[in-house]
Short mmCIF file of C-alpha atoms in Angstrom, two decimals:
data_model
loop_
_atom_site.label_atom_id
_atom_site.label_comp_id
_atom_site.label_asym_id
_atom_site.label_seq_id
_atom_site.Cartn_x
_atom_site.Cartn_y
_atom_site.Cartn_z
CA VAL A 18 17.71 218.43 279.21
CA GLU A 19 19.54 216.21 277.06
CA HIS A 20 21.83 213.22 278.57
CA ALA A 21 24.63 211.76 277.01
CA ILE A 22 24.78 208.04 277.37
CA PRO A 23 27.89 205.84 276.78
CA VAL A 24 27.61 202.88 274.78
CA LEU A 25 28.42 200.40 276.97
CA VAL A 26 28.61 197.27 273.94
CA ALA A 27 30.34 199.39 271.26
CA PRO A 28 29.66 198.31 267.48
CA GLU A 29 32.59 196.36 266.60
CA GLU A 30 32.51 197.82 263.16
CA VAL A 31 32.81 201.74 264.73
CA THR A 32 36.30 202.61 266.47
CA PRO A 33 35.43 206.25 267.90
CA GLY A 34 37.96 208.65 265.82
CA VAL A 35 38.29 206.37 262.79
CA PRO A 36 36.30 207.33 259.62
CA ALA A 37 34.67 203.69 257.87
CA ARG A 38 34.51 204.22 254.58
CA TYR A 39 31.27 202.88 252.21
CA ALA A 40 30.61 202.79 248.68
CA SER A 41 27.85 205.40 246.92
CA THR A 42 26.76 206.88 244.30
CA CYS A 43 27.37 210.84 243.72
CA THR A 44 23.86 212.08 242.85
CA ALA A 45 25.16 216.04 242.65
CA CYS A 46 24.57 215.40 238.57
CA PRO A 47 22.96 212.47 236.69
CA ALA A 48 26.63 211.38 236.10
CA ALA A 49 26.19 208.90 238.25
CA CYS A 50 30.16 208.80 239.56
CA GLY A 51 30.88 206.10 241.89
CA LEU A 52 31.90 207.45 245.62
CA LEU A 53 33.48 206.67 248.70
CA VAL A 54 32.11 208.42 251.72
CA SER A 55 34.00 208.50 254.53
CA VAL A 56 31.80 208.40 257.90
CA LEU A 57 32.69 209.90 261.36
CA ASP A 58 30.81 208.74 264.19
CA GLY A 59 27.67 208.04 262.05
CA ARG A 60 28.49 211.24 259.96
CA PRO A 61 29.52 211.31 256.50
CA VAL A 62 32.39 214.08 256.61
CA LYS A 63 34.16 213.95 253.56
CA LEU A 64 33.22 212.44 249.46
CA GLU A 65 35.97 210.78 247.21
CA GLY A 66 35.99 208.91 243.64
CA ASN A 67 35.99 205.72 243.98
CA PRO A 68 39.16 204.31 242.19
CA ALA A 69 37.15 201.14 241.42
CA HIS A 70 34.32 202.88 239.05
CA PRO A 71 35.01 202.24 235.03
CA VAL A 72 33.86 205.56 234.50
CA SER A 73 35.31 207.70 237.17
CA ARG A 74 38.06 205.79 238.15
CA GLY A 75 38.25 207.52 241.64
CA GLY A 76 38.29 211.06 240.24
CA LEU A 77 35.17 214.15 241.43
CA CYS A 78 34.65 217.36 239.90
CA ALA A 79 33.59 220.58 242.23
CA VAL A 80 30.42 220.07 242.90
CA GLY A 81 30.52 216.03 244.01
CA GLN A 82 32.46 217.60 246.62
CA ALA A 83 30.61 220.52 247.76
CA ASP A 84 27.19 218.20 247.40
CA LEU A 85 27.83 216.39 251.47
CA ARG A 86 26.98 220.19 252.45
CA GLY A 87 23.18 219.56 251.54
CA LEU A 88 23.18 216.80 253.87
CA TYR A 89 23.81 219.65 256.84
CA ASP A 90 21.75 221.91 255.26
CA PRO A 91 19.21 223.40 258.35
CA THR A 92 16.78 225.14 255.71
CA ARG A 93 16.49 221.87 253.34
CA GLN A 94 13.50 220.06 253.35
CA LYS A 95 12.80 217.41 255.69
CA GLY A 96 9.44 215.22 255.16
CA PRO A 97 7.04 215.17 252.48
CA ARG A 98 4.36 218.82 253.02
CA LEU A 99 0.82 218.98 251.92
CA ASP A 100 -1.23 222.23 251.03
CA GLY A 101 2.25 224.34 251.72
CA ARG A 102 2.11 222.55 255.52
CA PRO A 103 4.33 220.42 257.29
CA ALA A 104 2.59 216.43 256.83
CA THR A 105 3.46 212.85 257.90
CA TRP A 106 4.43 210.17 255.16
CA ALA A 107 0.92 208.22 256.25
CA ALA A 108 -0.94 211.13 255.12
CA LEU A 109 0.87 212.21 251.95
CA ASP A 110 0.22 208.40 250.79
CA ALA A 111 -3.64 208.50 251.69
CA ARG A 112 -3.60 211.22 249.88
CA VAL A 113 -1.94 210.30 246.45
CA LEU A 114 -3.55 206.77 247.06
CA GLU A 115 -7.16 208.70 247.69
CA ARG A 116 -6.14 210.29 244.13
CA LEU A 117 -4.81 207.56 242.12
CA ALA A 118 -7.75 205.30 242.57
CA PRO A 119 -10.78 206.33 240.62
CA LEU A 120 -8.11 206.81 237.82
CA ARG A 121 -6.73 202.78 237.48
CA GLY A 122 -7.95 201.34 234.63
CA GLY A 123 -9.40 204.30 232.70
CA ALA A 124 -7.83 206.69 230.31
CA PRO A 125 -4.18 207.00 229.94
CA GLY A 126 -1.95 209.93 230.26
CA ARG A 127 -3.92 210.97 233.12
CA VAL A 128 -1.22 210.44 235.76
CA ALA A 129 2.25 211.65 234.96
CA VAL A 130 5.24 211.54 236.93
CA LEU A 131 7.87 214.36 236.20
CA SER A 132 11.90 214.09 237.35
CA THR A 133 15.22 214.98 236.22
CA THR A 134 16.65 212.04 234.40
CA ILE A 135 16.72 208.80 236.60
CA VAL A 136 20.15 207.12 235.96
CA SER A 137 19.20 203.99 238.02
CA PRO A 138 17.43 201.23 236.26
CA THR A 139 16.32 200.41 239.42
CA ALA A 140 14.48 203.43 240.01
CA ARG A 141 12.90 203.75 236.43
CA GLU A 142 11.74 200.06 236.74
CA ALA A 143 10.14 200.84 240.10
CA VAL A 144 8.14 204.09 238.32
CA LEU A 145 7.60 202.47 235.22
CA SER A 146 5.92 200.24 237.12
CA PHE A 147 3.67 202.26 239.56
CA LEU A 148 2.12 203.79 236.54
CA ALA A 149 1.45 200.95 234.22
CA PRO A 150 -1.90 200.47 235.84
CA PHE A 151 -2.88 203.88 235.11
CA GLY A 152 -1.17 204.45 231.54
CA GLY A 153 0.63 207.24 232.78
CA ARG A 154 3.58 208.40 231.64
CA LEU A 155 7.35 209.59 233.16
CA VAL A 156 8.58 212.71 231.82
CA GLU A 157 11.96 213.67 232.38
CA TYR A 158 13.24 217.21 232.40
CA ASP A 159 16.95 218.57 233.15
CA ALA A 160 16.41 222.67 233.22
CA GLU A 161 20.47 222.69 233.40
CA ALA A 162 21.17 220.86 230.94
CA ARG A 163 18.68 221.77 227.62
CA PRO A 164 21.34 222.07 225.09
CA ALA A 165 21.38 217.41 225.46
CA SER A 166 17.24 217.95 224.68
CA ALA A 167 18.63 219.78 220.97
CA VAL A 168 20.82 216.75 220.61
CA LEU A 169 18.03 214.58 220.84
CA ASP A 170 16.19 216.19 218.58
CA ALA A 171 19.14 216.70 216.04
CA TYR A 172 20.19 212.52 216.62
CA GLU A 173 16.17 211.83 215.93
CA ALA A 174 15.87 213.94 212.85
CA LEU A 175 19.40 212.78 211.77
CA THR A 176 18.66 208.54 212.95
CA GLY A 177 15.37 208.14 213.88
CA SER A 178 16.67 207.40 217.49
CA ALA A 179 16.89 209.65 219.69
CA ARG A 180 20.47 209.34 221.33
CA PHE A 181 22.70 211.29 223.02
CA PRO A 182 25.83 210.55 221.72
CA TYR A 183 28.87 209.18 223.55
CA LEU A 184 31.78 211.09 223.31
CA ASP A 185 35.08 209.59 222.92
CA LEU A 186 37.56 212.79 224.11
CA GLY A 187 40.33 210.98 224.29
CA ALA A 188 40.12 209.37 220.51
CA ALA A 189 40.22 212.82 219.34
CA ASP A 190 43.05 214.65 218.13
CA LEU A 191 41.25 217.70 217.42
CA LEU A 192 38.33 218.73 219.79
CA VAL A 193 36.26 221.82 218.97
CA THR A 194 33.78 222.82 221.41
CA LEU A 195 31.38 225.73 220.88
CA GLY A 196 29.70 226.72 223.96
CA THR A 197 30.30 223.30 225.78
CA ASP A 198 31.46 223.16 228.74
CA LEU A 199 32.34 220.01 228.79
CA LEU A 200 35.06 219.47 231.45
CA GLY A 201 32.98 221.64 234.36
CA THR A 202 28.66 221.17 233.17
CA GLY A 203 28.69 218.41 230.52
CA PRO A 204 27.46 215.50 230.73
CA ASP A 205 30.36 213.11 232.24
CA PRO A 206 32.49 216.13 233.66
CA VAL A 207 35.13 213.88 235.22
CA GLY A 208 35.22 211.05 232.77
CA HIS A 209 35.95 213.85 229.60
CA ALA A 210 38.48 215.31 231.79
CA ARG A 211 40.49 212.13 232.72
CA ALA A 212 40.10 211.36 229.41
CA ARG A 213 41.37 214.66 227.50
CA ALA A 214 44.65 214.67 230.03
CA GLU A 215 45.10 211.16 229.10
CA ARG A 216 45.23 212.13 225.78
CA ARG A 217 47.43 214.95 226.11
CA ARG A 218 50.36 212.81 228.56
CA ASP A 219 49.98 210.25 225.30
CA ALA A 220 53.25 211.67 223.24
CA SER A 221 52.98 209.03 220.74
CA ARG A 222 49.99 209.56 218.82
CA GLY A 223 50.76 213.28 218.99
CA GLU A 224 49.70 216.81 219.74
CA ALA A 225 46.36 216.65 220.86
CA ARG A 226 44.32 220.46 220.19
CA HIS A 227 41.30 221.63 221.68
CA VAL A 228 39.54 225.08 220.56
CA HIS A 229 36.94 226.46 222.16
CA ALA A 230 34.43 229.42 221.39
CA GLU A 231 32.41 230.58 224.29
CA GLY A 232 31.11 233.82 225.23
CA SER A 233 32.25 233.71 229.38
CA LEU A 234 34.78 232.16 230.04
CA SER A 235 34.20 228.64 231.69
CA LEU A 236 36.64 225.63 232.97
CA THR A 237 36.82 224.21 229.14
CA GLY A 238 37.88 227.78 227.82
CA ALA A 239 40.23 228.17 230.15
CA ALA A 240 41.92 224.36 229.42
CA ALA A 241 41.43 225.04 225.78
CA ASP A 242 44.74 225.54 223.23
CA GLU A 243 42.97 228.74 221.27
CA ARG A 244 39.58 230.51 222.39
CA LEU A 245 37.99 231.75 220.39
CA VAL A 246 35.20 235.10 222.20
CA LEU A 247 31.80 234.60 220.26
CA ASP A 248 28.28 234.88 221.08
CA THR A 249 25.88 232.48 220.78
CA ALA A 250 24.65 234.16 216.85
CA GLY A 251 28.46 233.41 216.21
CA ARG A 252 28.93 229.95 217.45
CA ARG A 253 26.00 229.54 214.98
CA ARG A 254 27.71 231.90 212.07
CA LEU A 255 30.96 228.96 212.94
CA ALA A 256 28.89 225.95 213.01
CA TYR A 257 27.44 226.51 209.52
CA ALA A 258 30.53 228.02 208.45
CA LEU A 259 32.79 224.56 209.61
CA LEU A 260 29.35 222.69 207.52
CA ALA A 261 29.79 224.06 204.64
CA GLY A 262 33.83 224.11 204.73
CA VAL A 263 34.23 220.16 205.61
CA ALA A 264 31.17 219.39 203.20
CA ALA A 265 33.04 221.29 200.04
CA ALA A 266 36.36 219.77 200.85
CA THR A 267 34.75 216.37 201.15
CA PRO A 268 33.71 213.62 198.45
CA GLY A 269 30.35 211.44 198.33
CA PRO A 270 26.67 212.51 197.61
CA LEU A 271 26.45 213.20 201.11
CA ALA A 272 28.57 216.22 201.45
CA ALA A 273 27.21 217.58 198.25
CA GLY A 274 23.63 218.00 199.48
CA VAL A 275 24.77 219.21 202.57
CA ALA A 276 26.87 221.73 200.56
CA ALA A 277 23.42 222.74 198.43
CA ALA A 278 22.01 222.91 201.33
CA VAL A 279 24.49 225.48 203.52
CA ALA A 280 24.91 227.29 200.38
CA ASP A 281 20.97 228.36 200.38
CA GLY A 282 22.14 230.41 203.54
CA GLU A 283 24.68 233.22 203.98
CA ILE A 284 27.63 231.56 205.10
CA PRO A 285 30.42 234.23 206.64
CA SER A 286 33.77 234.40 205.32
CA ASP A 287 36.27 234.62 207.86
CA ALA A 288 40.03 233.69 208.19
CA THR A 289 39.88 232.30 211.13
CA PHE A 290 36.67 230.16 210.18
CA GLY A 291 38.16 228.76 206.77
CA ARG A 292 41.27 227.45 209.15
CA LEU A 293 39.67 226.08 211.30
CA ALA A 294 37.49 224.27 208.83
CA ALA A 295 40.85 222.78 207.11
CA ASP A 296 42.15 221.15 210.17
CA LEU A 297 39.26 219.51 210.96
CA VAL A 298 39.41 217.60 207.10
CA ARG A 299 42.89 216.95 207.99
CA ASN A 300 42.12 215.42 210.99
CA ARG A 301 38.99 213.06 209.68
CA GLY A 302 38.77 210.09 211.64
CA ARG A 303 40.42 211.64 214.35
CA ALA A 304 38.23 215.13 215.00
CA LEU A 305 35.14 215.54 217.15
CA VAL A 306 32.83 219.05 217.19
CA ALA A 307 30.51 219.47 220.29
CA SER A 308 28.15 222.34 220.94
CA GLY A 309 25.91 223.68 224.04
CA SER A 310 23.25 225.50 221.60
CA THR A 311 19.42 224.73 222.52
CA ASP A 312 18.95 225.43 218.85
CA PRO A 313 17.90 221.72 217.27
CA GLY A 314 18.98 223.16 214.34
CA GLU A 315 22.59 224.06 215.14
CA GLN A 316 22.93 220.63 216.58
CA LEU A 317 22.08 218.90 213.21
CA ALA A 318 24.78 221.11 211.65
CA VAL A 319 27.26 219.42 214.64
CA ALA A 320 25.28 216.02 213.62
CA PHE A 321 26.03 216.27 210.44
CA LEU A 322 29.58 217.94 210.79
CA ASN A 323 31.08 215.06 212.83
CA ARG A 324 29.62 212.29 210.20
CA LEU A 325 31.43 213.92 207.32
CA LEU A 326 34.62 213.87 209.50
CA ASP A 327 34.49 209.72 210.09
CA ALA A 328 33.75 210.91 213.69
CA GLU A 329 31.37 208.00 214.51
CA GLY A 330 32.45 205.07 215.84
CA LYS A 331 35.65 206.91 216.31
CA THR A 332 35.38 209.73 218.19
CA LEU A 333 31.39 209.68 218.53
CA ASP A 334 29.96 206.46 219.48
CA LEU A 335 26.12 206.09 218.70
CA SER A 336 26.04 201.92 219.33
CA ARG A 337 26.50 202.92 223.23
CA PRO A 338 24.78 206.33 223.85
CA SER A 339 24.64 208.38 227.25
CA LEU A 340 22.20 207.75 229.56
CA VAL A 341 22.57 210.76 231.58
CA ARG A 342 20.54 213.57 229.77
CA ARG A 343 17.18 212.19 228.97
CA GLY A 344 14.93 215.29 229.22
CA ARG A 345 13.14 216.71 226.13
CA ASP A 346 11.73 220.43 226.09
CA ARG A 347 8.80 218.87 223.66
CA GLU A 348 7.92 216.83 226.34
CA LEU A 349 7.51 219.05 229.29
CA ALA A 350 5.88 221.66 226.92
CA SER A 351 3.33 218.63 225.77
CA LEU A 352 2.89 217.72 229.57
#
């Protein structure tokens, strides 16, 4: 039997039928866009972007919009489990504390926390504080964003620091993307989509072109001005062909060294590849190349390509790297 009991003294902040709105942060992906949550009679019913958020500025992607359904999923986990069976939080805490007690002050590396990228500085500090007495380590892994691991490896080899560069699509007059869905599943799809749209609307800077190479159709490919249908091997050949073409047309010791290194491999002769390399050279300082490859070698080629195109500090920023993708394949393998 369920009884419906009226609220004799209604809360002042609640008006039946009128939604209240609260600011929050989207957790559907690590991009962490700002949210405004519409709550009706205590139940969240609608998510929208927060116009005051500095990155999303009121935008929210389809994945974020759909994330609300997870709150009402009848099959979602409703609490902790021990040995495959439902348990209480007290029982879970007791089990964990029992296992951790002998490890305190012992050999480091015996305790680890495995997580997706932790964006919140507060949550990260809490995890690191928890691990400190055990000499433990935090291992982050993003199964849906493995290209980011290759980017981190490439920039660690190039600069000595594993950084995921901030891509400024709004500053690029020529954008070349190789299999990376920046507008759909990239590190910042809402921010990238807004920056690209604003650049296209800015007629004072002339035409903005976007060339995308991919195997199957993506949101980024559908929005591109020119779409090249290439499989993974074809996109790798394109990356090295662009590097060879730009290096050959660029003076300086760095370009000469890159050209000599690339010449050791087999560079395909393709009219489309050559035309695209020439376009990049003409837009030096206003061009950007991004790849979705999981191969660190190909990502290193793209990093060299952006350096030869004078993209660093203009369309690509290493001084304020993106922190929404920190997972490393080799750290998970080591764990």
